[in-house]
Short mmCIF file of C-alpha atoms in Angstrom, two decimals:
data_model
loop_
_atom_site.label_atom_id
_atom_site.label_comp_id
_atom_site.label_asym_id
_atom_site.label_seq_id
_atom_site.Cartn_x
_atom_site.Cartn_y
_atom_site.Cartn_z
CA ASP A 260 0.00 0.00 0.00
CA ALA A 261 1.37 3.39 -0.97
CA LYS A 262 2.29 5.43 2.08
CA THR A 263 2.64 9.09 2.92
CA THR A 264 4.98 10.91 5.28
CA GLN A 265 4.03 14.12 7.07
CA PRO A 266 5.62 16.16 9.86
CA ASN A 267 4.10 15.38 13.25
CA SER A 268 3.26 18.99 14.02
CA MET A 269 3.54 22.52 12.71
CA GLU A 270 2.85 26.00 14.01
CA SER A 271 1.70 29.06 12.18
CA ASN A 272 0.57 32.54 13.04
CA GLU A 273 -3.00 33.60 12.55
CA GLU A 274 -3.74 35.35 9.26
CA GLU A 275 -0.58 34.03 7.63
CA PRO A 276 -0.37 31.37 4.91
CA VAL A 277 0.34 27.79 5.94
CA HIS A 278 2.10 25.20 3.80
CA LEU A 279 1.58 21.61 4.95
CA PRO A 280 3.95 19.16 3.21
CA CYS A 281 3.42 15.51 2.34
CA ASN A 282 5.85 13.05 0.80
CA HIS A 283 4.58 10.07 -1.19
CA SER A 284 7.60 8.75 -3.04
CA THR A 285 5.98 5.38 -3.89
CA ILE A 286 2.88 6.89 -5.48
CA SER A 287 1.61 5.07 -8.55
CA GLY A 288 0.36 6.71 -11.71
CA THR A 289 -3.29 6.06 -10.84
CA ASP A 290 -3.21 7.26 -7.23
CA TYR A 291 -5.07 10.43 -6.37
CA ILE A 292 -3.74 12.61 -3.54
CA HIS A 293 -6.43 13.45 -0.99
CA TRP A 294 -6.29 15.73 2.05
CA TYR A 295 -8.54 15.57 5.09
CA ARG A 296 -8.64 17.50 8.30
CA GLN A 297 -9.93 16.54 11.71
CA LEU A 298 -11.10 19.28 14.04
CA PRO A 299 -11.10 18.57 17.78
CA SER A 300 -13.82 16.13 18.83
CA GLN A 301 -15.01 15.58 15.26
CA GLY A 302 -14.61 13.03 12.50
CA PRO A 303 -12.27 13.80 9.61
CA GLU A 304 -13.62 15.91 6.76
CA TYR A 305 -12.55 16.01 3.13
CA VAL A 306 -10.55 19.10 2.11
CA ILE A 307 -9.26 18.65 -1.43
CA HIS A 308 -7.81 16.15 -3.87
CA GLY A 309 -5.81 16.10 -7.07
CA LEU A 310 -3.99 13.88 -9.56
CA THR A 311 -1.36 15.93 -11.39
CA SER A 312 -2.41 19.55 -11.65
CA ASN A 313 -2.65 22.04 -8.83
CA VAL A 314 -6.16 22.41 -7.44
CA ASN A 315 -8.03 25.18 -5.66
CA ASN A 316 -11.30 25.19 -3.75
CA ARG A 317 -12.93 27.36 -1.14
CA MET A 318 -11.08 25.64 1.69
CA ALA A 319 -7.52 25.36 0.39
CA SER A 320 -5.13 24.87 -2.50
CA LEU A 321 -3.20 21.74 -3.38
CA ALA A 322 0.18 22.01 -5.06
CA ILE A 323 1.50 18.77 -6.57
CA ALA A 324 5.14 18.34 -7.51
CA GLU A 325 5.90 17.62 -11.13
CA ASP A 326 7.15 14.09 -10.30
CA ARG A 327 4.13 13.62 -7.98
CA LYS A 328 6.34 12.37 -5.16
CA SER A 329 5.27 15.21 -2.88
CA SER A 330 2.44 17.64 -2.42
CA THR A 331 1.62 20.67 -0.31
CA LEU A 332 -1.68 21.75 1.15
CA ILE A 333 -1.88 25.53 1.28
CA LEU A 334 -4.15 27.43 3.63
CA HIS A 335 -3.97 30.95 2.31
CA ARG A 336 -4.83 32.79 5.50
CA ALA A 337 -4.93 30.69 8.63
CA THR A 338 -7.52 31.29 11.30
CA LEU A 339 -7.82 29.79 14.76
CA ARG A 340 -10.53 27.51 13.37
CA ASP A 341 -7.93 25.88 11.10
CA ALA A 342 -6.20 24.30 14.10
CA ALA A 343 -6.65 20.60 13.40
CA VAL A 344 -4.91 17.40 12.37
CA TYR A 345 -4.36 17.29 8.60
CA TYR A 346 -4.05 13.96 6.81
CA CYS A 347 -2.56 13.36 3.38
CA ILE A 348 -3.62 10.03 1.85
CA LEU A 349 -3.36 8.26 -1.49
CA ARG A 350 -6.43 6.78 -3.05
CA GLY A 351 -5.95 4.18 -5.76
CA HIS A 352 -7.90 4.11 -9.01
CA ARG A 353 -6.10 1.24 -10.72
CA SER A 354 -9.17 -0.96 -10.47
CA TYR A 355 -12.62 -1.07 -8.90
CA ARG A 356 -11.16 -2.86 -5.90
CA ASP A 357 -8.12 -0.61 -5.49
CA ASP A 358 -9.56 1.37 -2.59
CA LYS A 359 -7.86 0.32 0.63
CA ILE A 360 -7.62 3.78 2.17
CA ILE A 361 -4.80 4.04 4.67
CA PHE A 362 -4.44 7.11 6.90
CA GLY A 363 -1.21 7.92 8.72
CA LYS A 364 -0.78 10.01 11.83
CA GLY A 365 -1.18 13.33 10.05
CA THR A 366 0.18 16.75 10.95
CA ARG A 367 -1.18 18.56 13.97
CA LEU A 368 -1.41 22.23 13.03
CA HIS A 369 -1.28 24.80 15.82
CA ILE A 370 -2.37 28.36 15.06
CA LEU A 371 -0.92 31.10 17.21
CA PRO A 372 -3.09 34.18 17.78
CA ASP B 298 -30.14 14.51 10.17
CA ALA B 299 -26.56 13.42 9.66
CA ASP B 300 -25.66 11.65 6.42
CA VAL B 301 -23.57 9.08 8.29
CA THR B 302 -24.93 8.07 11.68
CA GLN B 303 -23.07 6.01 14.24
CA THR B 304 -24.67 4.45 17.29
CA PRO B 305 -24.04 4.51 20.15
CA ARG B 306 -21.99 7.70 20.61
CA ASN B 307 -20.42 6.34 23.76
CA ARG B 308 -20.23 2.86 25.23
CA ILE B 309 -18.61 1.39 28.29
CA THR B 310 -18.36 -2.37 28.47
CA LYS B 311 -16.48 -5.06 30.32
CA THR B 312 -13.75 -7.40 29.16
CA GLY B 313 -15.16 -10.46 27.43
CA LYS B 314 -18.47 -8.91 26.43
CA ARG B 315 -19.75 -8.94 22.87
CA ILE B 316 -20.49 -5.52 21.51
CA MET B 317 -21.79 -4.15 18.23
CA LEU B 318 -21.24 -0.69 16.81
CA GLU B 319 -23.63 0.38 14.10
CA CYS B 320 -23.32 2.69 11.15
CA SER B 321 -26.03 3.79 8.76
CA GLN B 322 -25.90 6.23 5.85
CA THR B 323 -28.37 8.11 3.72
CA LYS B 324 -25.93 9.12 1.00
CA GLY B 325 -26.61 6.12 -1.21
CA HIS B 326 -22.92 5.24 -1.26
CA ASP B 327 -21.66 1.77 -2.13
CA ARG B 328 -18.46 1.86 -0.12
CA MET B 329 -18.27 1.82 3.65
CA TYR B 330 -15.30 1.74 6.02
CA TRP B 331 -14.55 1.23 9.71
CA TYR B 332 -11.56 2.95 11.33
CA ARG B 333 -10.28 3.16 14.87
CA GLN B 334 -8.40 6.09 16.32
CA ASP B 335 -6.05 5.93 19.28
CA PRO B 336 -4.37 9.02 20.72
CA GLY B 337 -1.25 9.85 18.71
CA LEU B 338 -1.75 6.98 16.23
CA GLY B 339 -3.99 8.54 13.62
CA LEU B 340 -6.69 6.46 11.94
CA ARG B 341 -6.27 2.76 11.25
CA LEU B 342 -8.45 0.81 8.85
CA ILE B 343 -10.29 -2.19 10.33
CA TYR B 344 -12.61 -3.39 7.54
CA TYR B 345 -14.05 -2.01 4.34
CA SER B 346 -16.87 -3.01 2.02
CA PHE B 347 -17.59 -2.24 -1.61
CA ASP B 348 -21.13 -3.62 -1.50
CA VAL B 349 -23.27 -6.03 0.50
CA LYS B 350 -21.36 -9.12 -0.62
CA ASP B 351 -17.87 -7.64 -0.83
CA ILE B 352 -16.09 -7.22 2.50
CA ASN B 353 -12.35 -6.84 2.98
CA LYS B 354 -9.91 -6.82 5.86
CA GLY B 355 -8.01 -3.67 6.62
CA GLU B 356 -4.82 -3.08 8.58
CA ILE B 357 -6.02 -4.32 11.97
CA SER B 358 -8.95 -6.73 11.57
CA ASP B 359 -7.97 -9.26 14.28
CA GLY B 360 -10.52 -9.27 17.08
CA TYR B 361 -13.20 -7.62 14.95
CA SER B 362 -15.89 -8.77 12.55
CA VAL B 363 -18.31 -6.86 10.37
CA SER B 364 -21.68 -7.28 8.73
CA ARG B 365 -23.06 -5.36 5.77
CA GLN B 366 -26.78 -5.92 6.31
CA ALA B 367 -27.83 -3.60 3.49
CA GLN B 368 -26.24 -0.99 1.29
CA ALA B 369 -26.95 1.61 3.97
CA LYS B 370 -25.84 -0.36 7.05
CA PHE B 371 -22.43 -1.59 8.13
CA SER B 372 -21.91 -2.96 11.64
CA LEU B 373 -18.70 -3.62 13.52
CA SER B 374 -18.60 -6.32 16.20
CA LEU B 375 -16.16 -7.12 18.93
CA GLU B 376 -16.86 -10.75 19.79
CA SER B 377 -15.00 -10.66 23.09
CA ALA B 378 -13.92 -7.15 23.98
CA ILE B 379 -10.51 -6.52 25.53
CA PRO B 380 -9.13 -3.33 27.11
CA ASN B 381 -6.76 -2.51 24.23
CA GLN B 382 -9.82 -2.15 21.99
CA THR B 383 -10.65 1.00 23.91
CA ALA B 384 -10.62 3.64 21.19
CA LEU B 385 -12.64 6.07 19.12
CA TYR B 386 -14.27 4.29 16.18
CA PHE B 387 -15.28 5.99 12.95
CA CYS B 388 -17.44 4.83 10.10
CA ALA B 389 -17.01 6.39 6.65
CA THR B 390 -18.67 6.13 3.25
CA SER B 391 -17.73 6.86 -0.32
CA ASP B 392 -19.32 6.68 -3.73
CA ARG B 393 -17.81 4.43 -6.38
CA THR B 394 -16.28 7.30 -8.34
CA ARG B 395 -13.97 7.97 -5.35
CA LEU B 396 -13.70 11.57 -6.47
CA ARG B 397 -15.80 13.24 -3.78
CA GLY B 398 -13.92 12.03 -0.73
CA LEU B 399 -14.90 10.01 2.28
CA PHE B 400 -17.76 11.12 4.52
CA PHE B 401 -17.26 10.30 8.19
CA GLY B 402 -19.67 9.78 11.05
CA SER B 403 -19.24 11.50 14.40
CA GLY B 404 -17.58 8.50 15.98
CA THR B 405 -18.25 6.05 18.81
CA GLN B 406 -16.09 6.26 21.91
CA LEU B 407 -15.71 2.73 23.25
CA SER B 408 -14.21 1.95 26.64
CA VAL B 409 -13.47 -1.64 27.63
CA LEU B 410 -12.87 -2.08 31.34
#
């Protein structure tokens, strides 16, 4: 199963951009990169996903390296409500059954007021 | 009403007891997943199911069993609970396109004494 590596924790100041890195050196050509976040006392929620091109949505941006071995989740202007654990996962699309979704430990993001 | 509902929200049981955690969804999704979360260990996949007759083991299936009673219902059972199964359990669903992310329930906090 393809795995991801993320820093255990990061800190950022409120109202500044945050760049959360993820390494996935064993990614296959059909794996999508997904990001989730888990707010305190809640279940994880989907943030964004991509395959090769950079992606933007109302929550965040996803920058994918040209070789796809790493990606970065970008929060453009962090707020205290963005303090959460962020998970980077790979989701296979090689076949109908290629969907064993493995989460790691994620990155705990602390936002300083 | 929540799209993915887990019951009970909290449960305390004793070692050796059989216990069932239930998950139901109104999203019409084919795929359902059970994860457990321990402090500092992120989410670990227990079982996953692509439809009623297609159930697969995840990373840590020993000591657990599941039942997919209908497309909308996926139950997790601990046949003989032990203290190290004390954890927060999450159910999640996904459609077959896999392009809209996983949707998680609010979790069941299980304590085995």
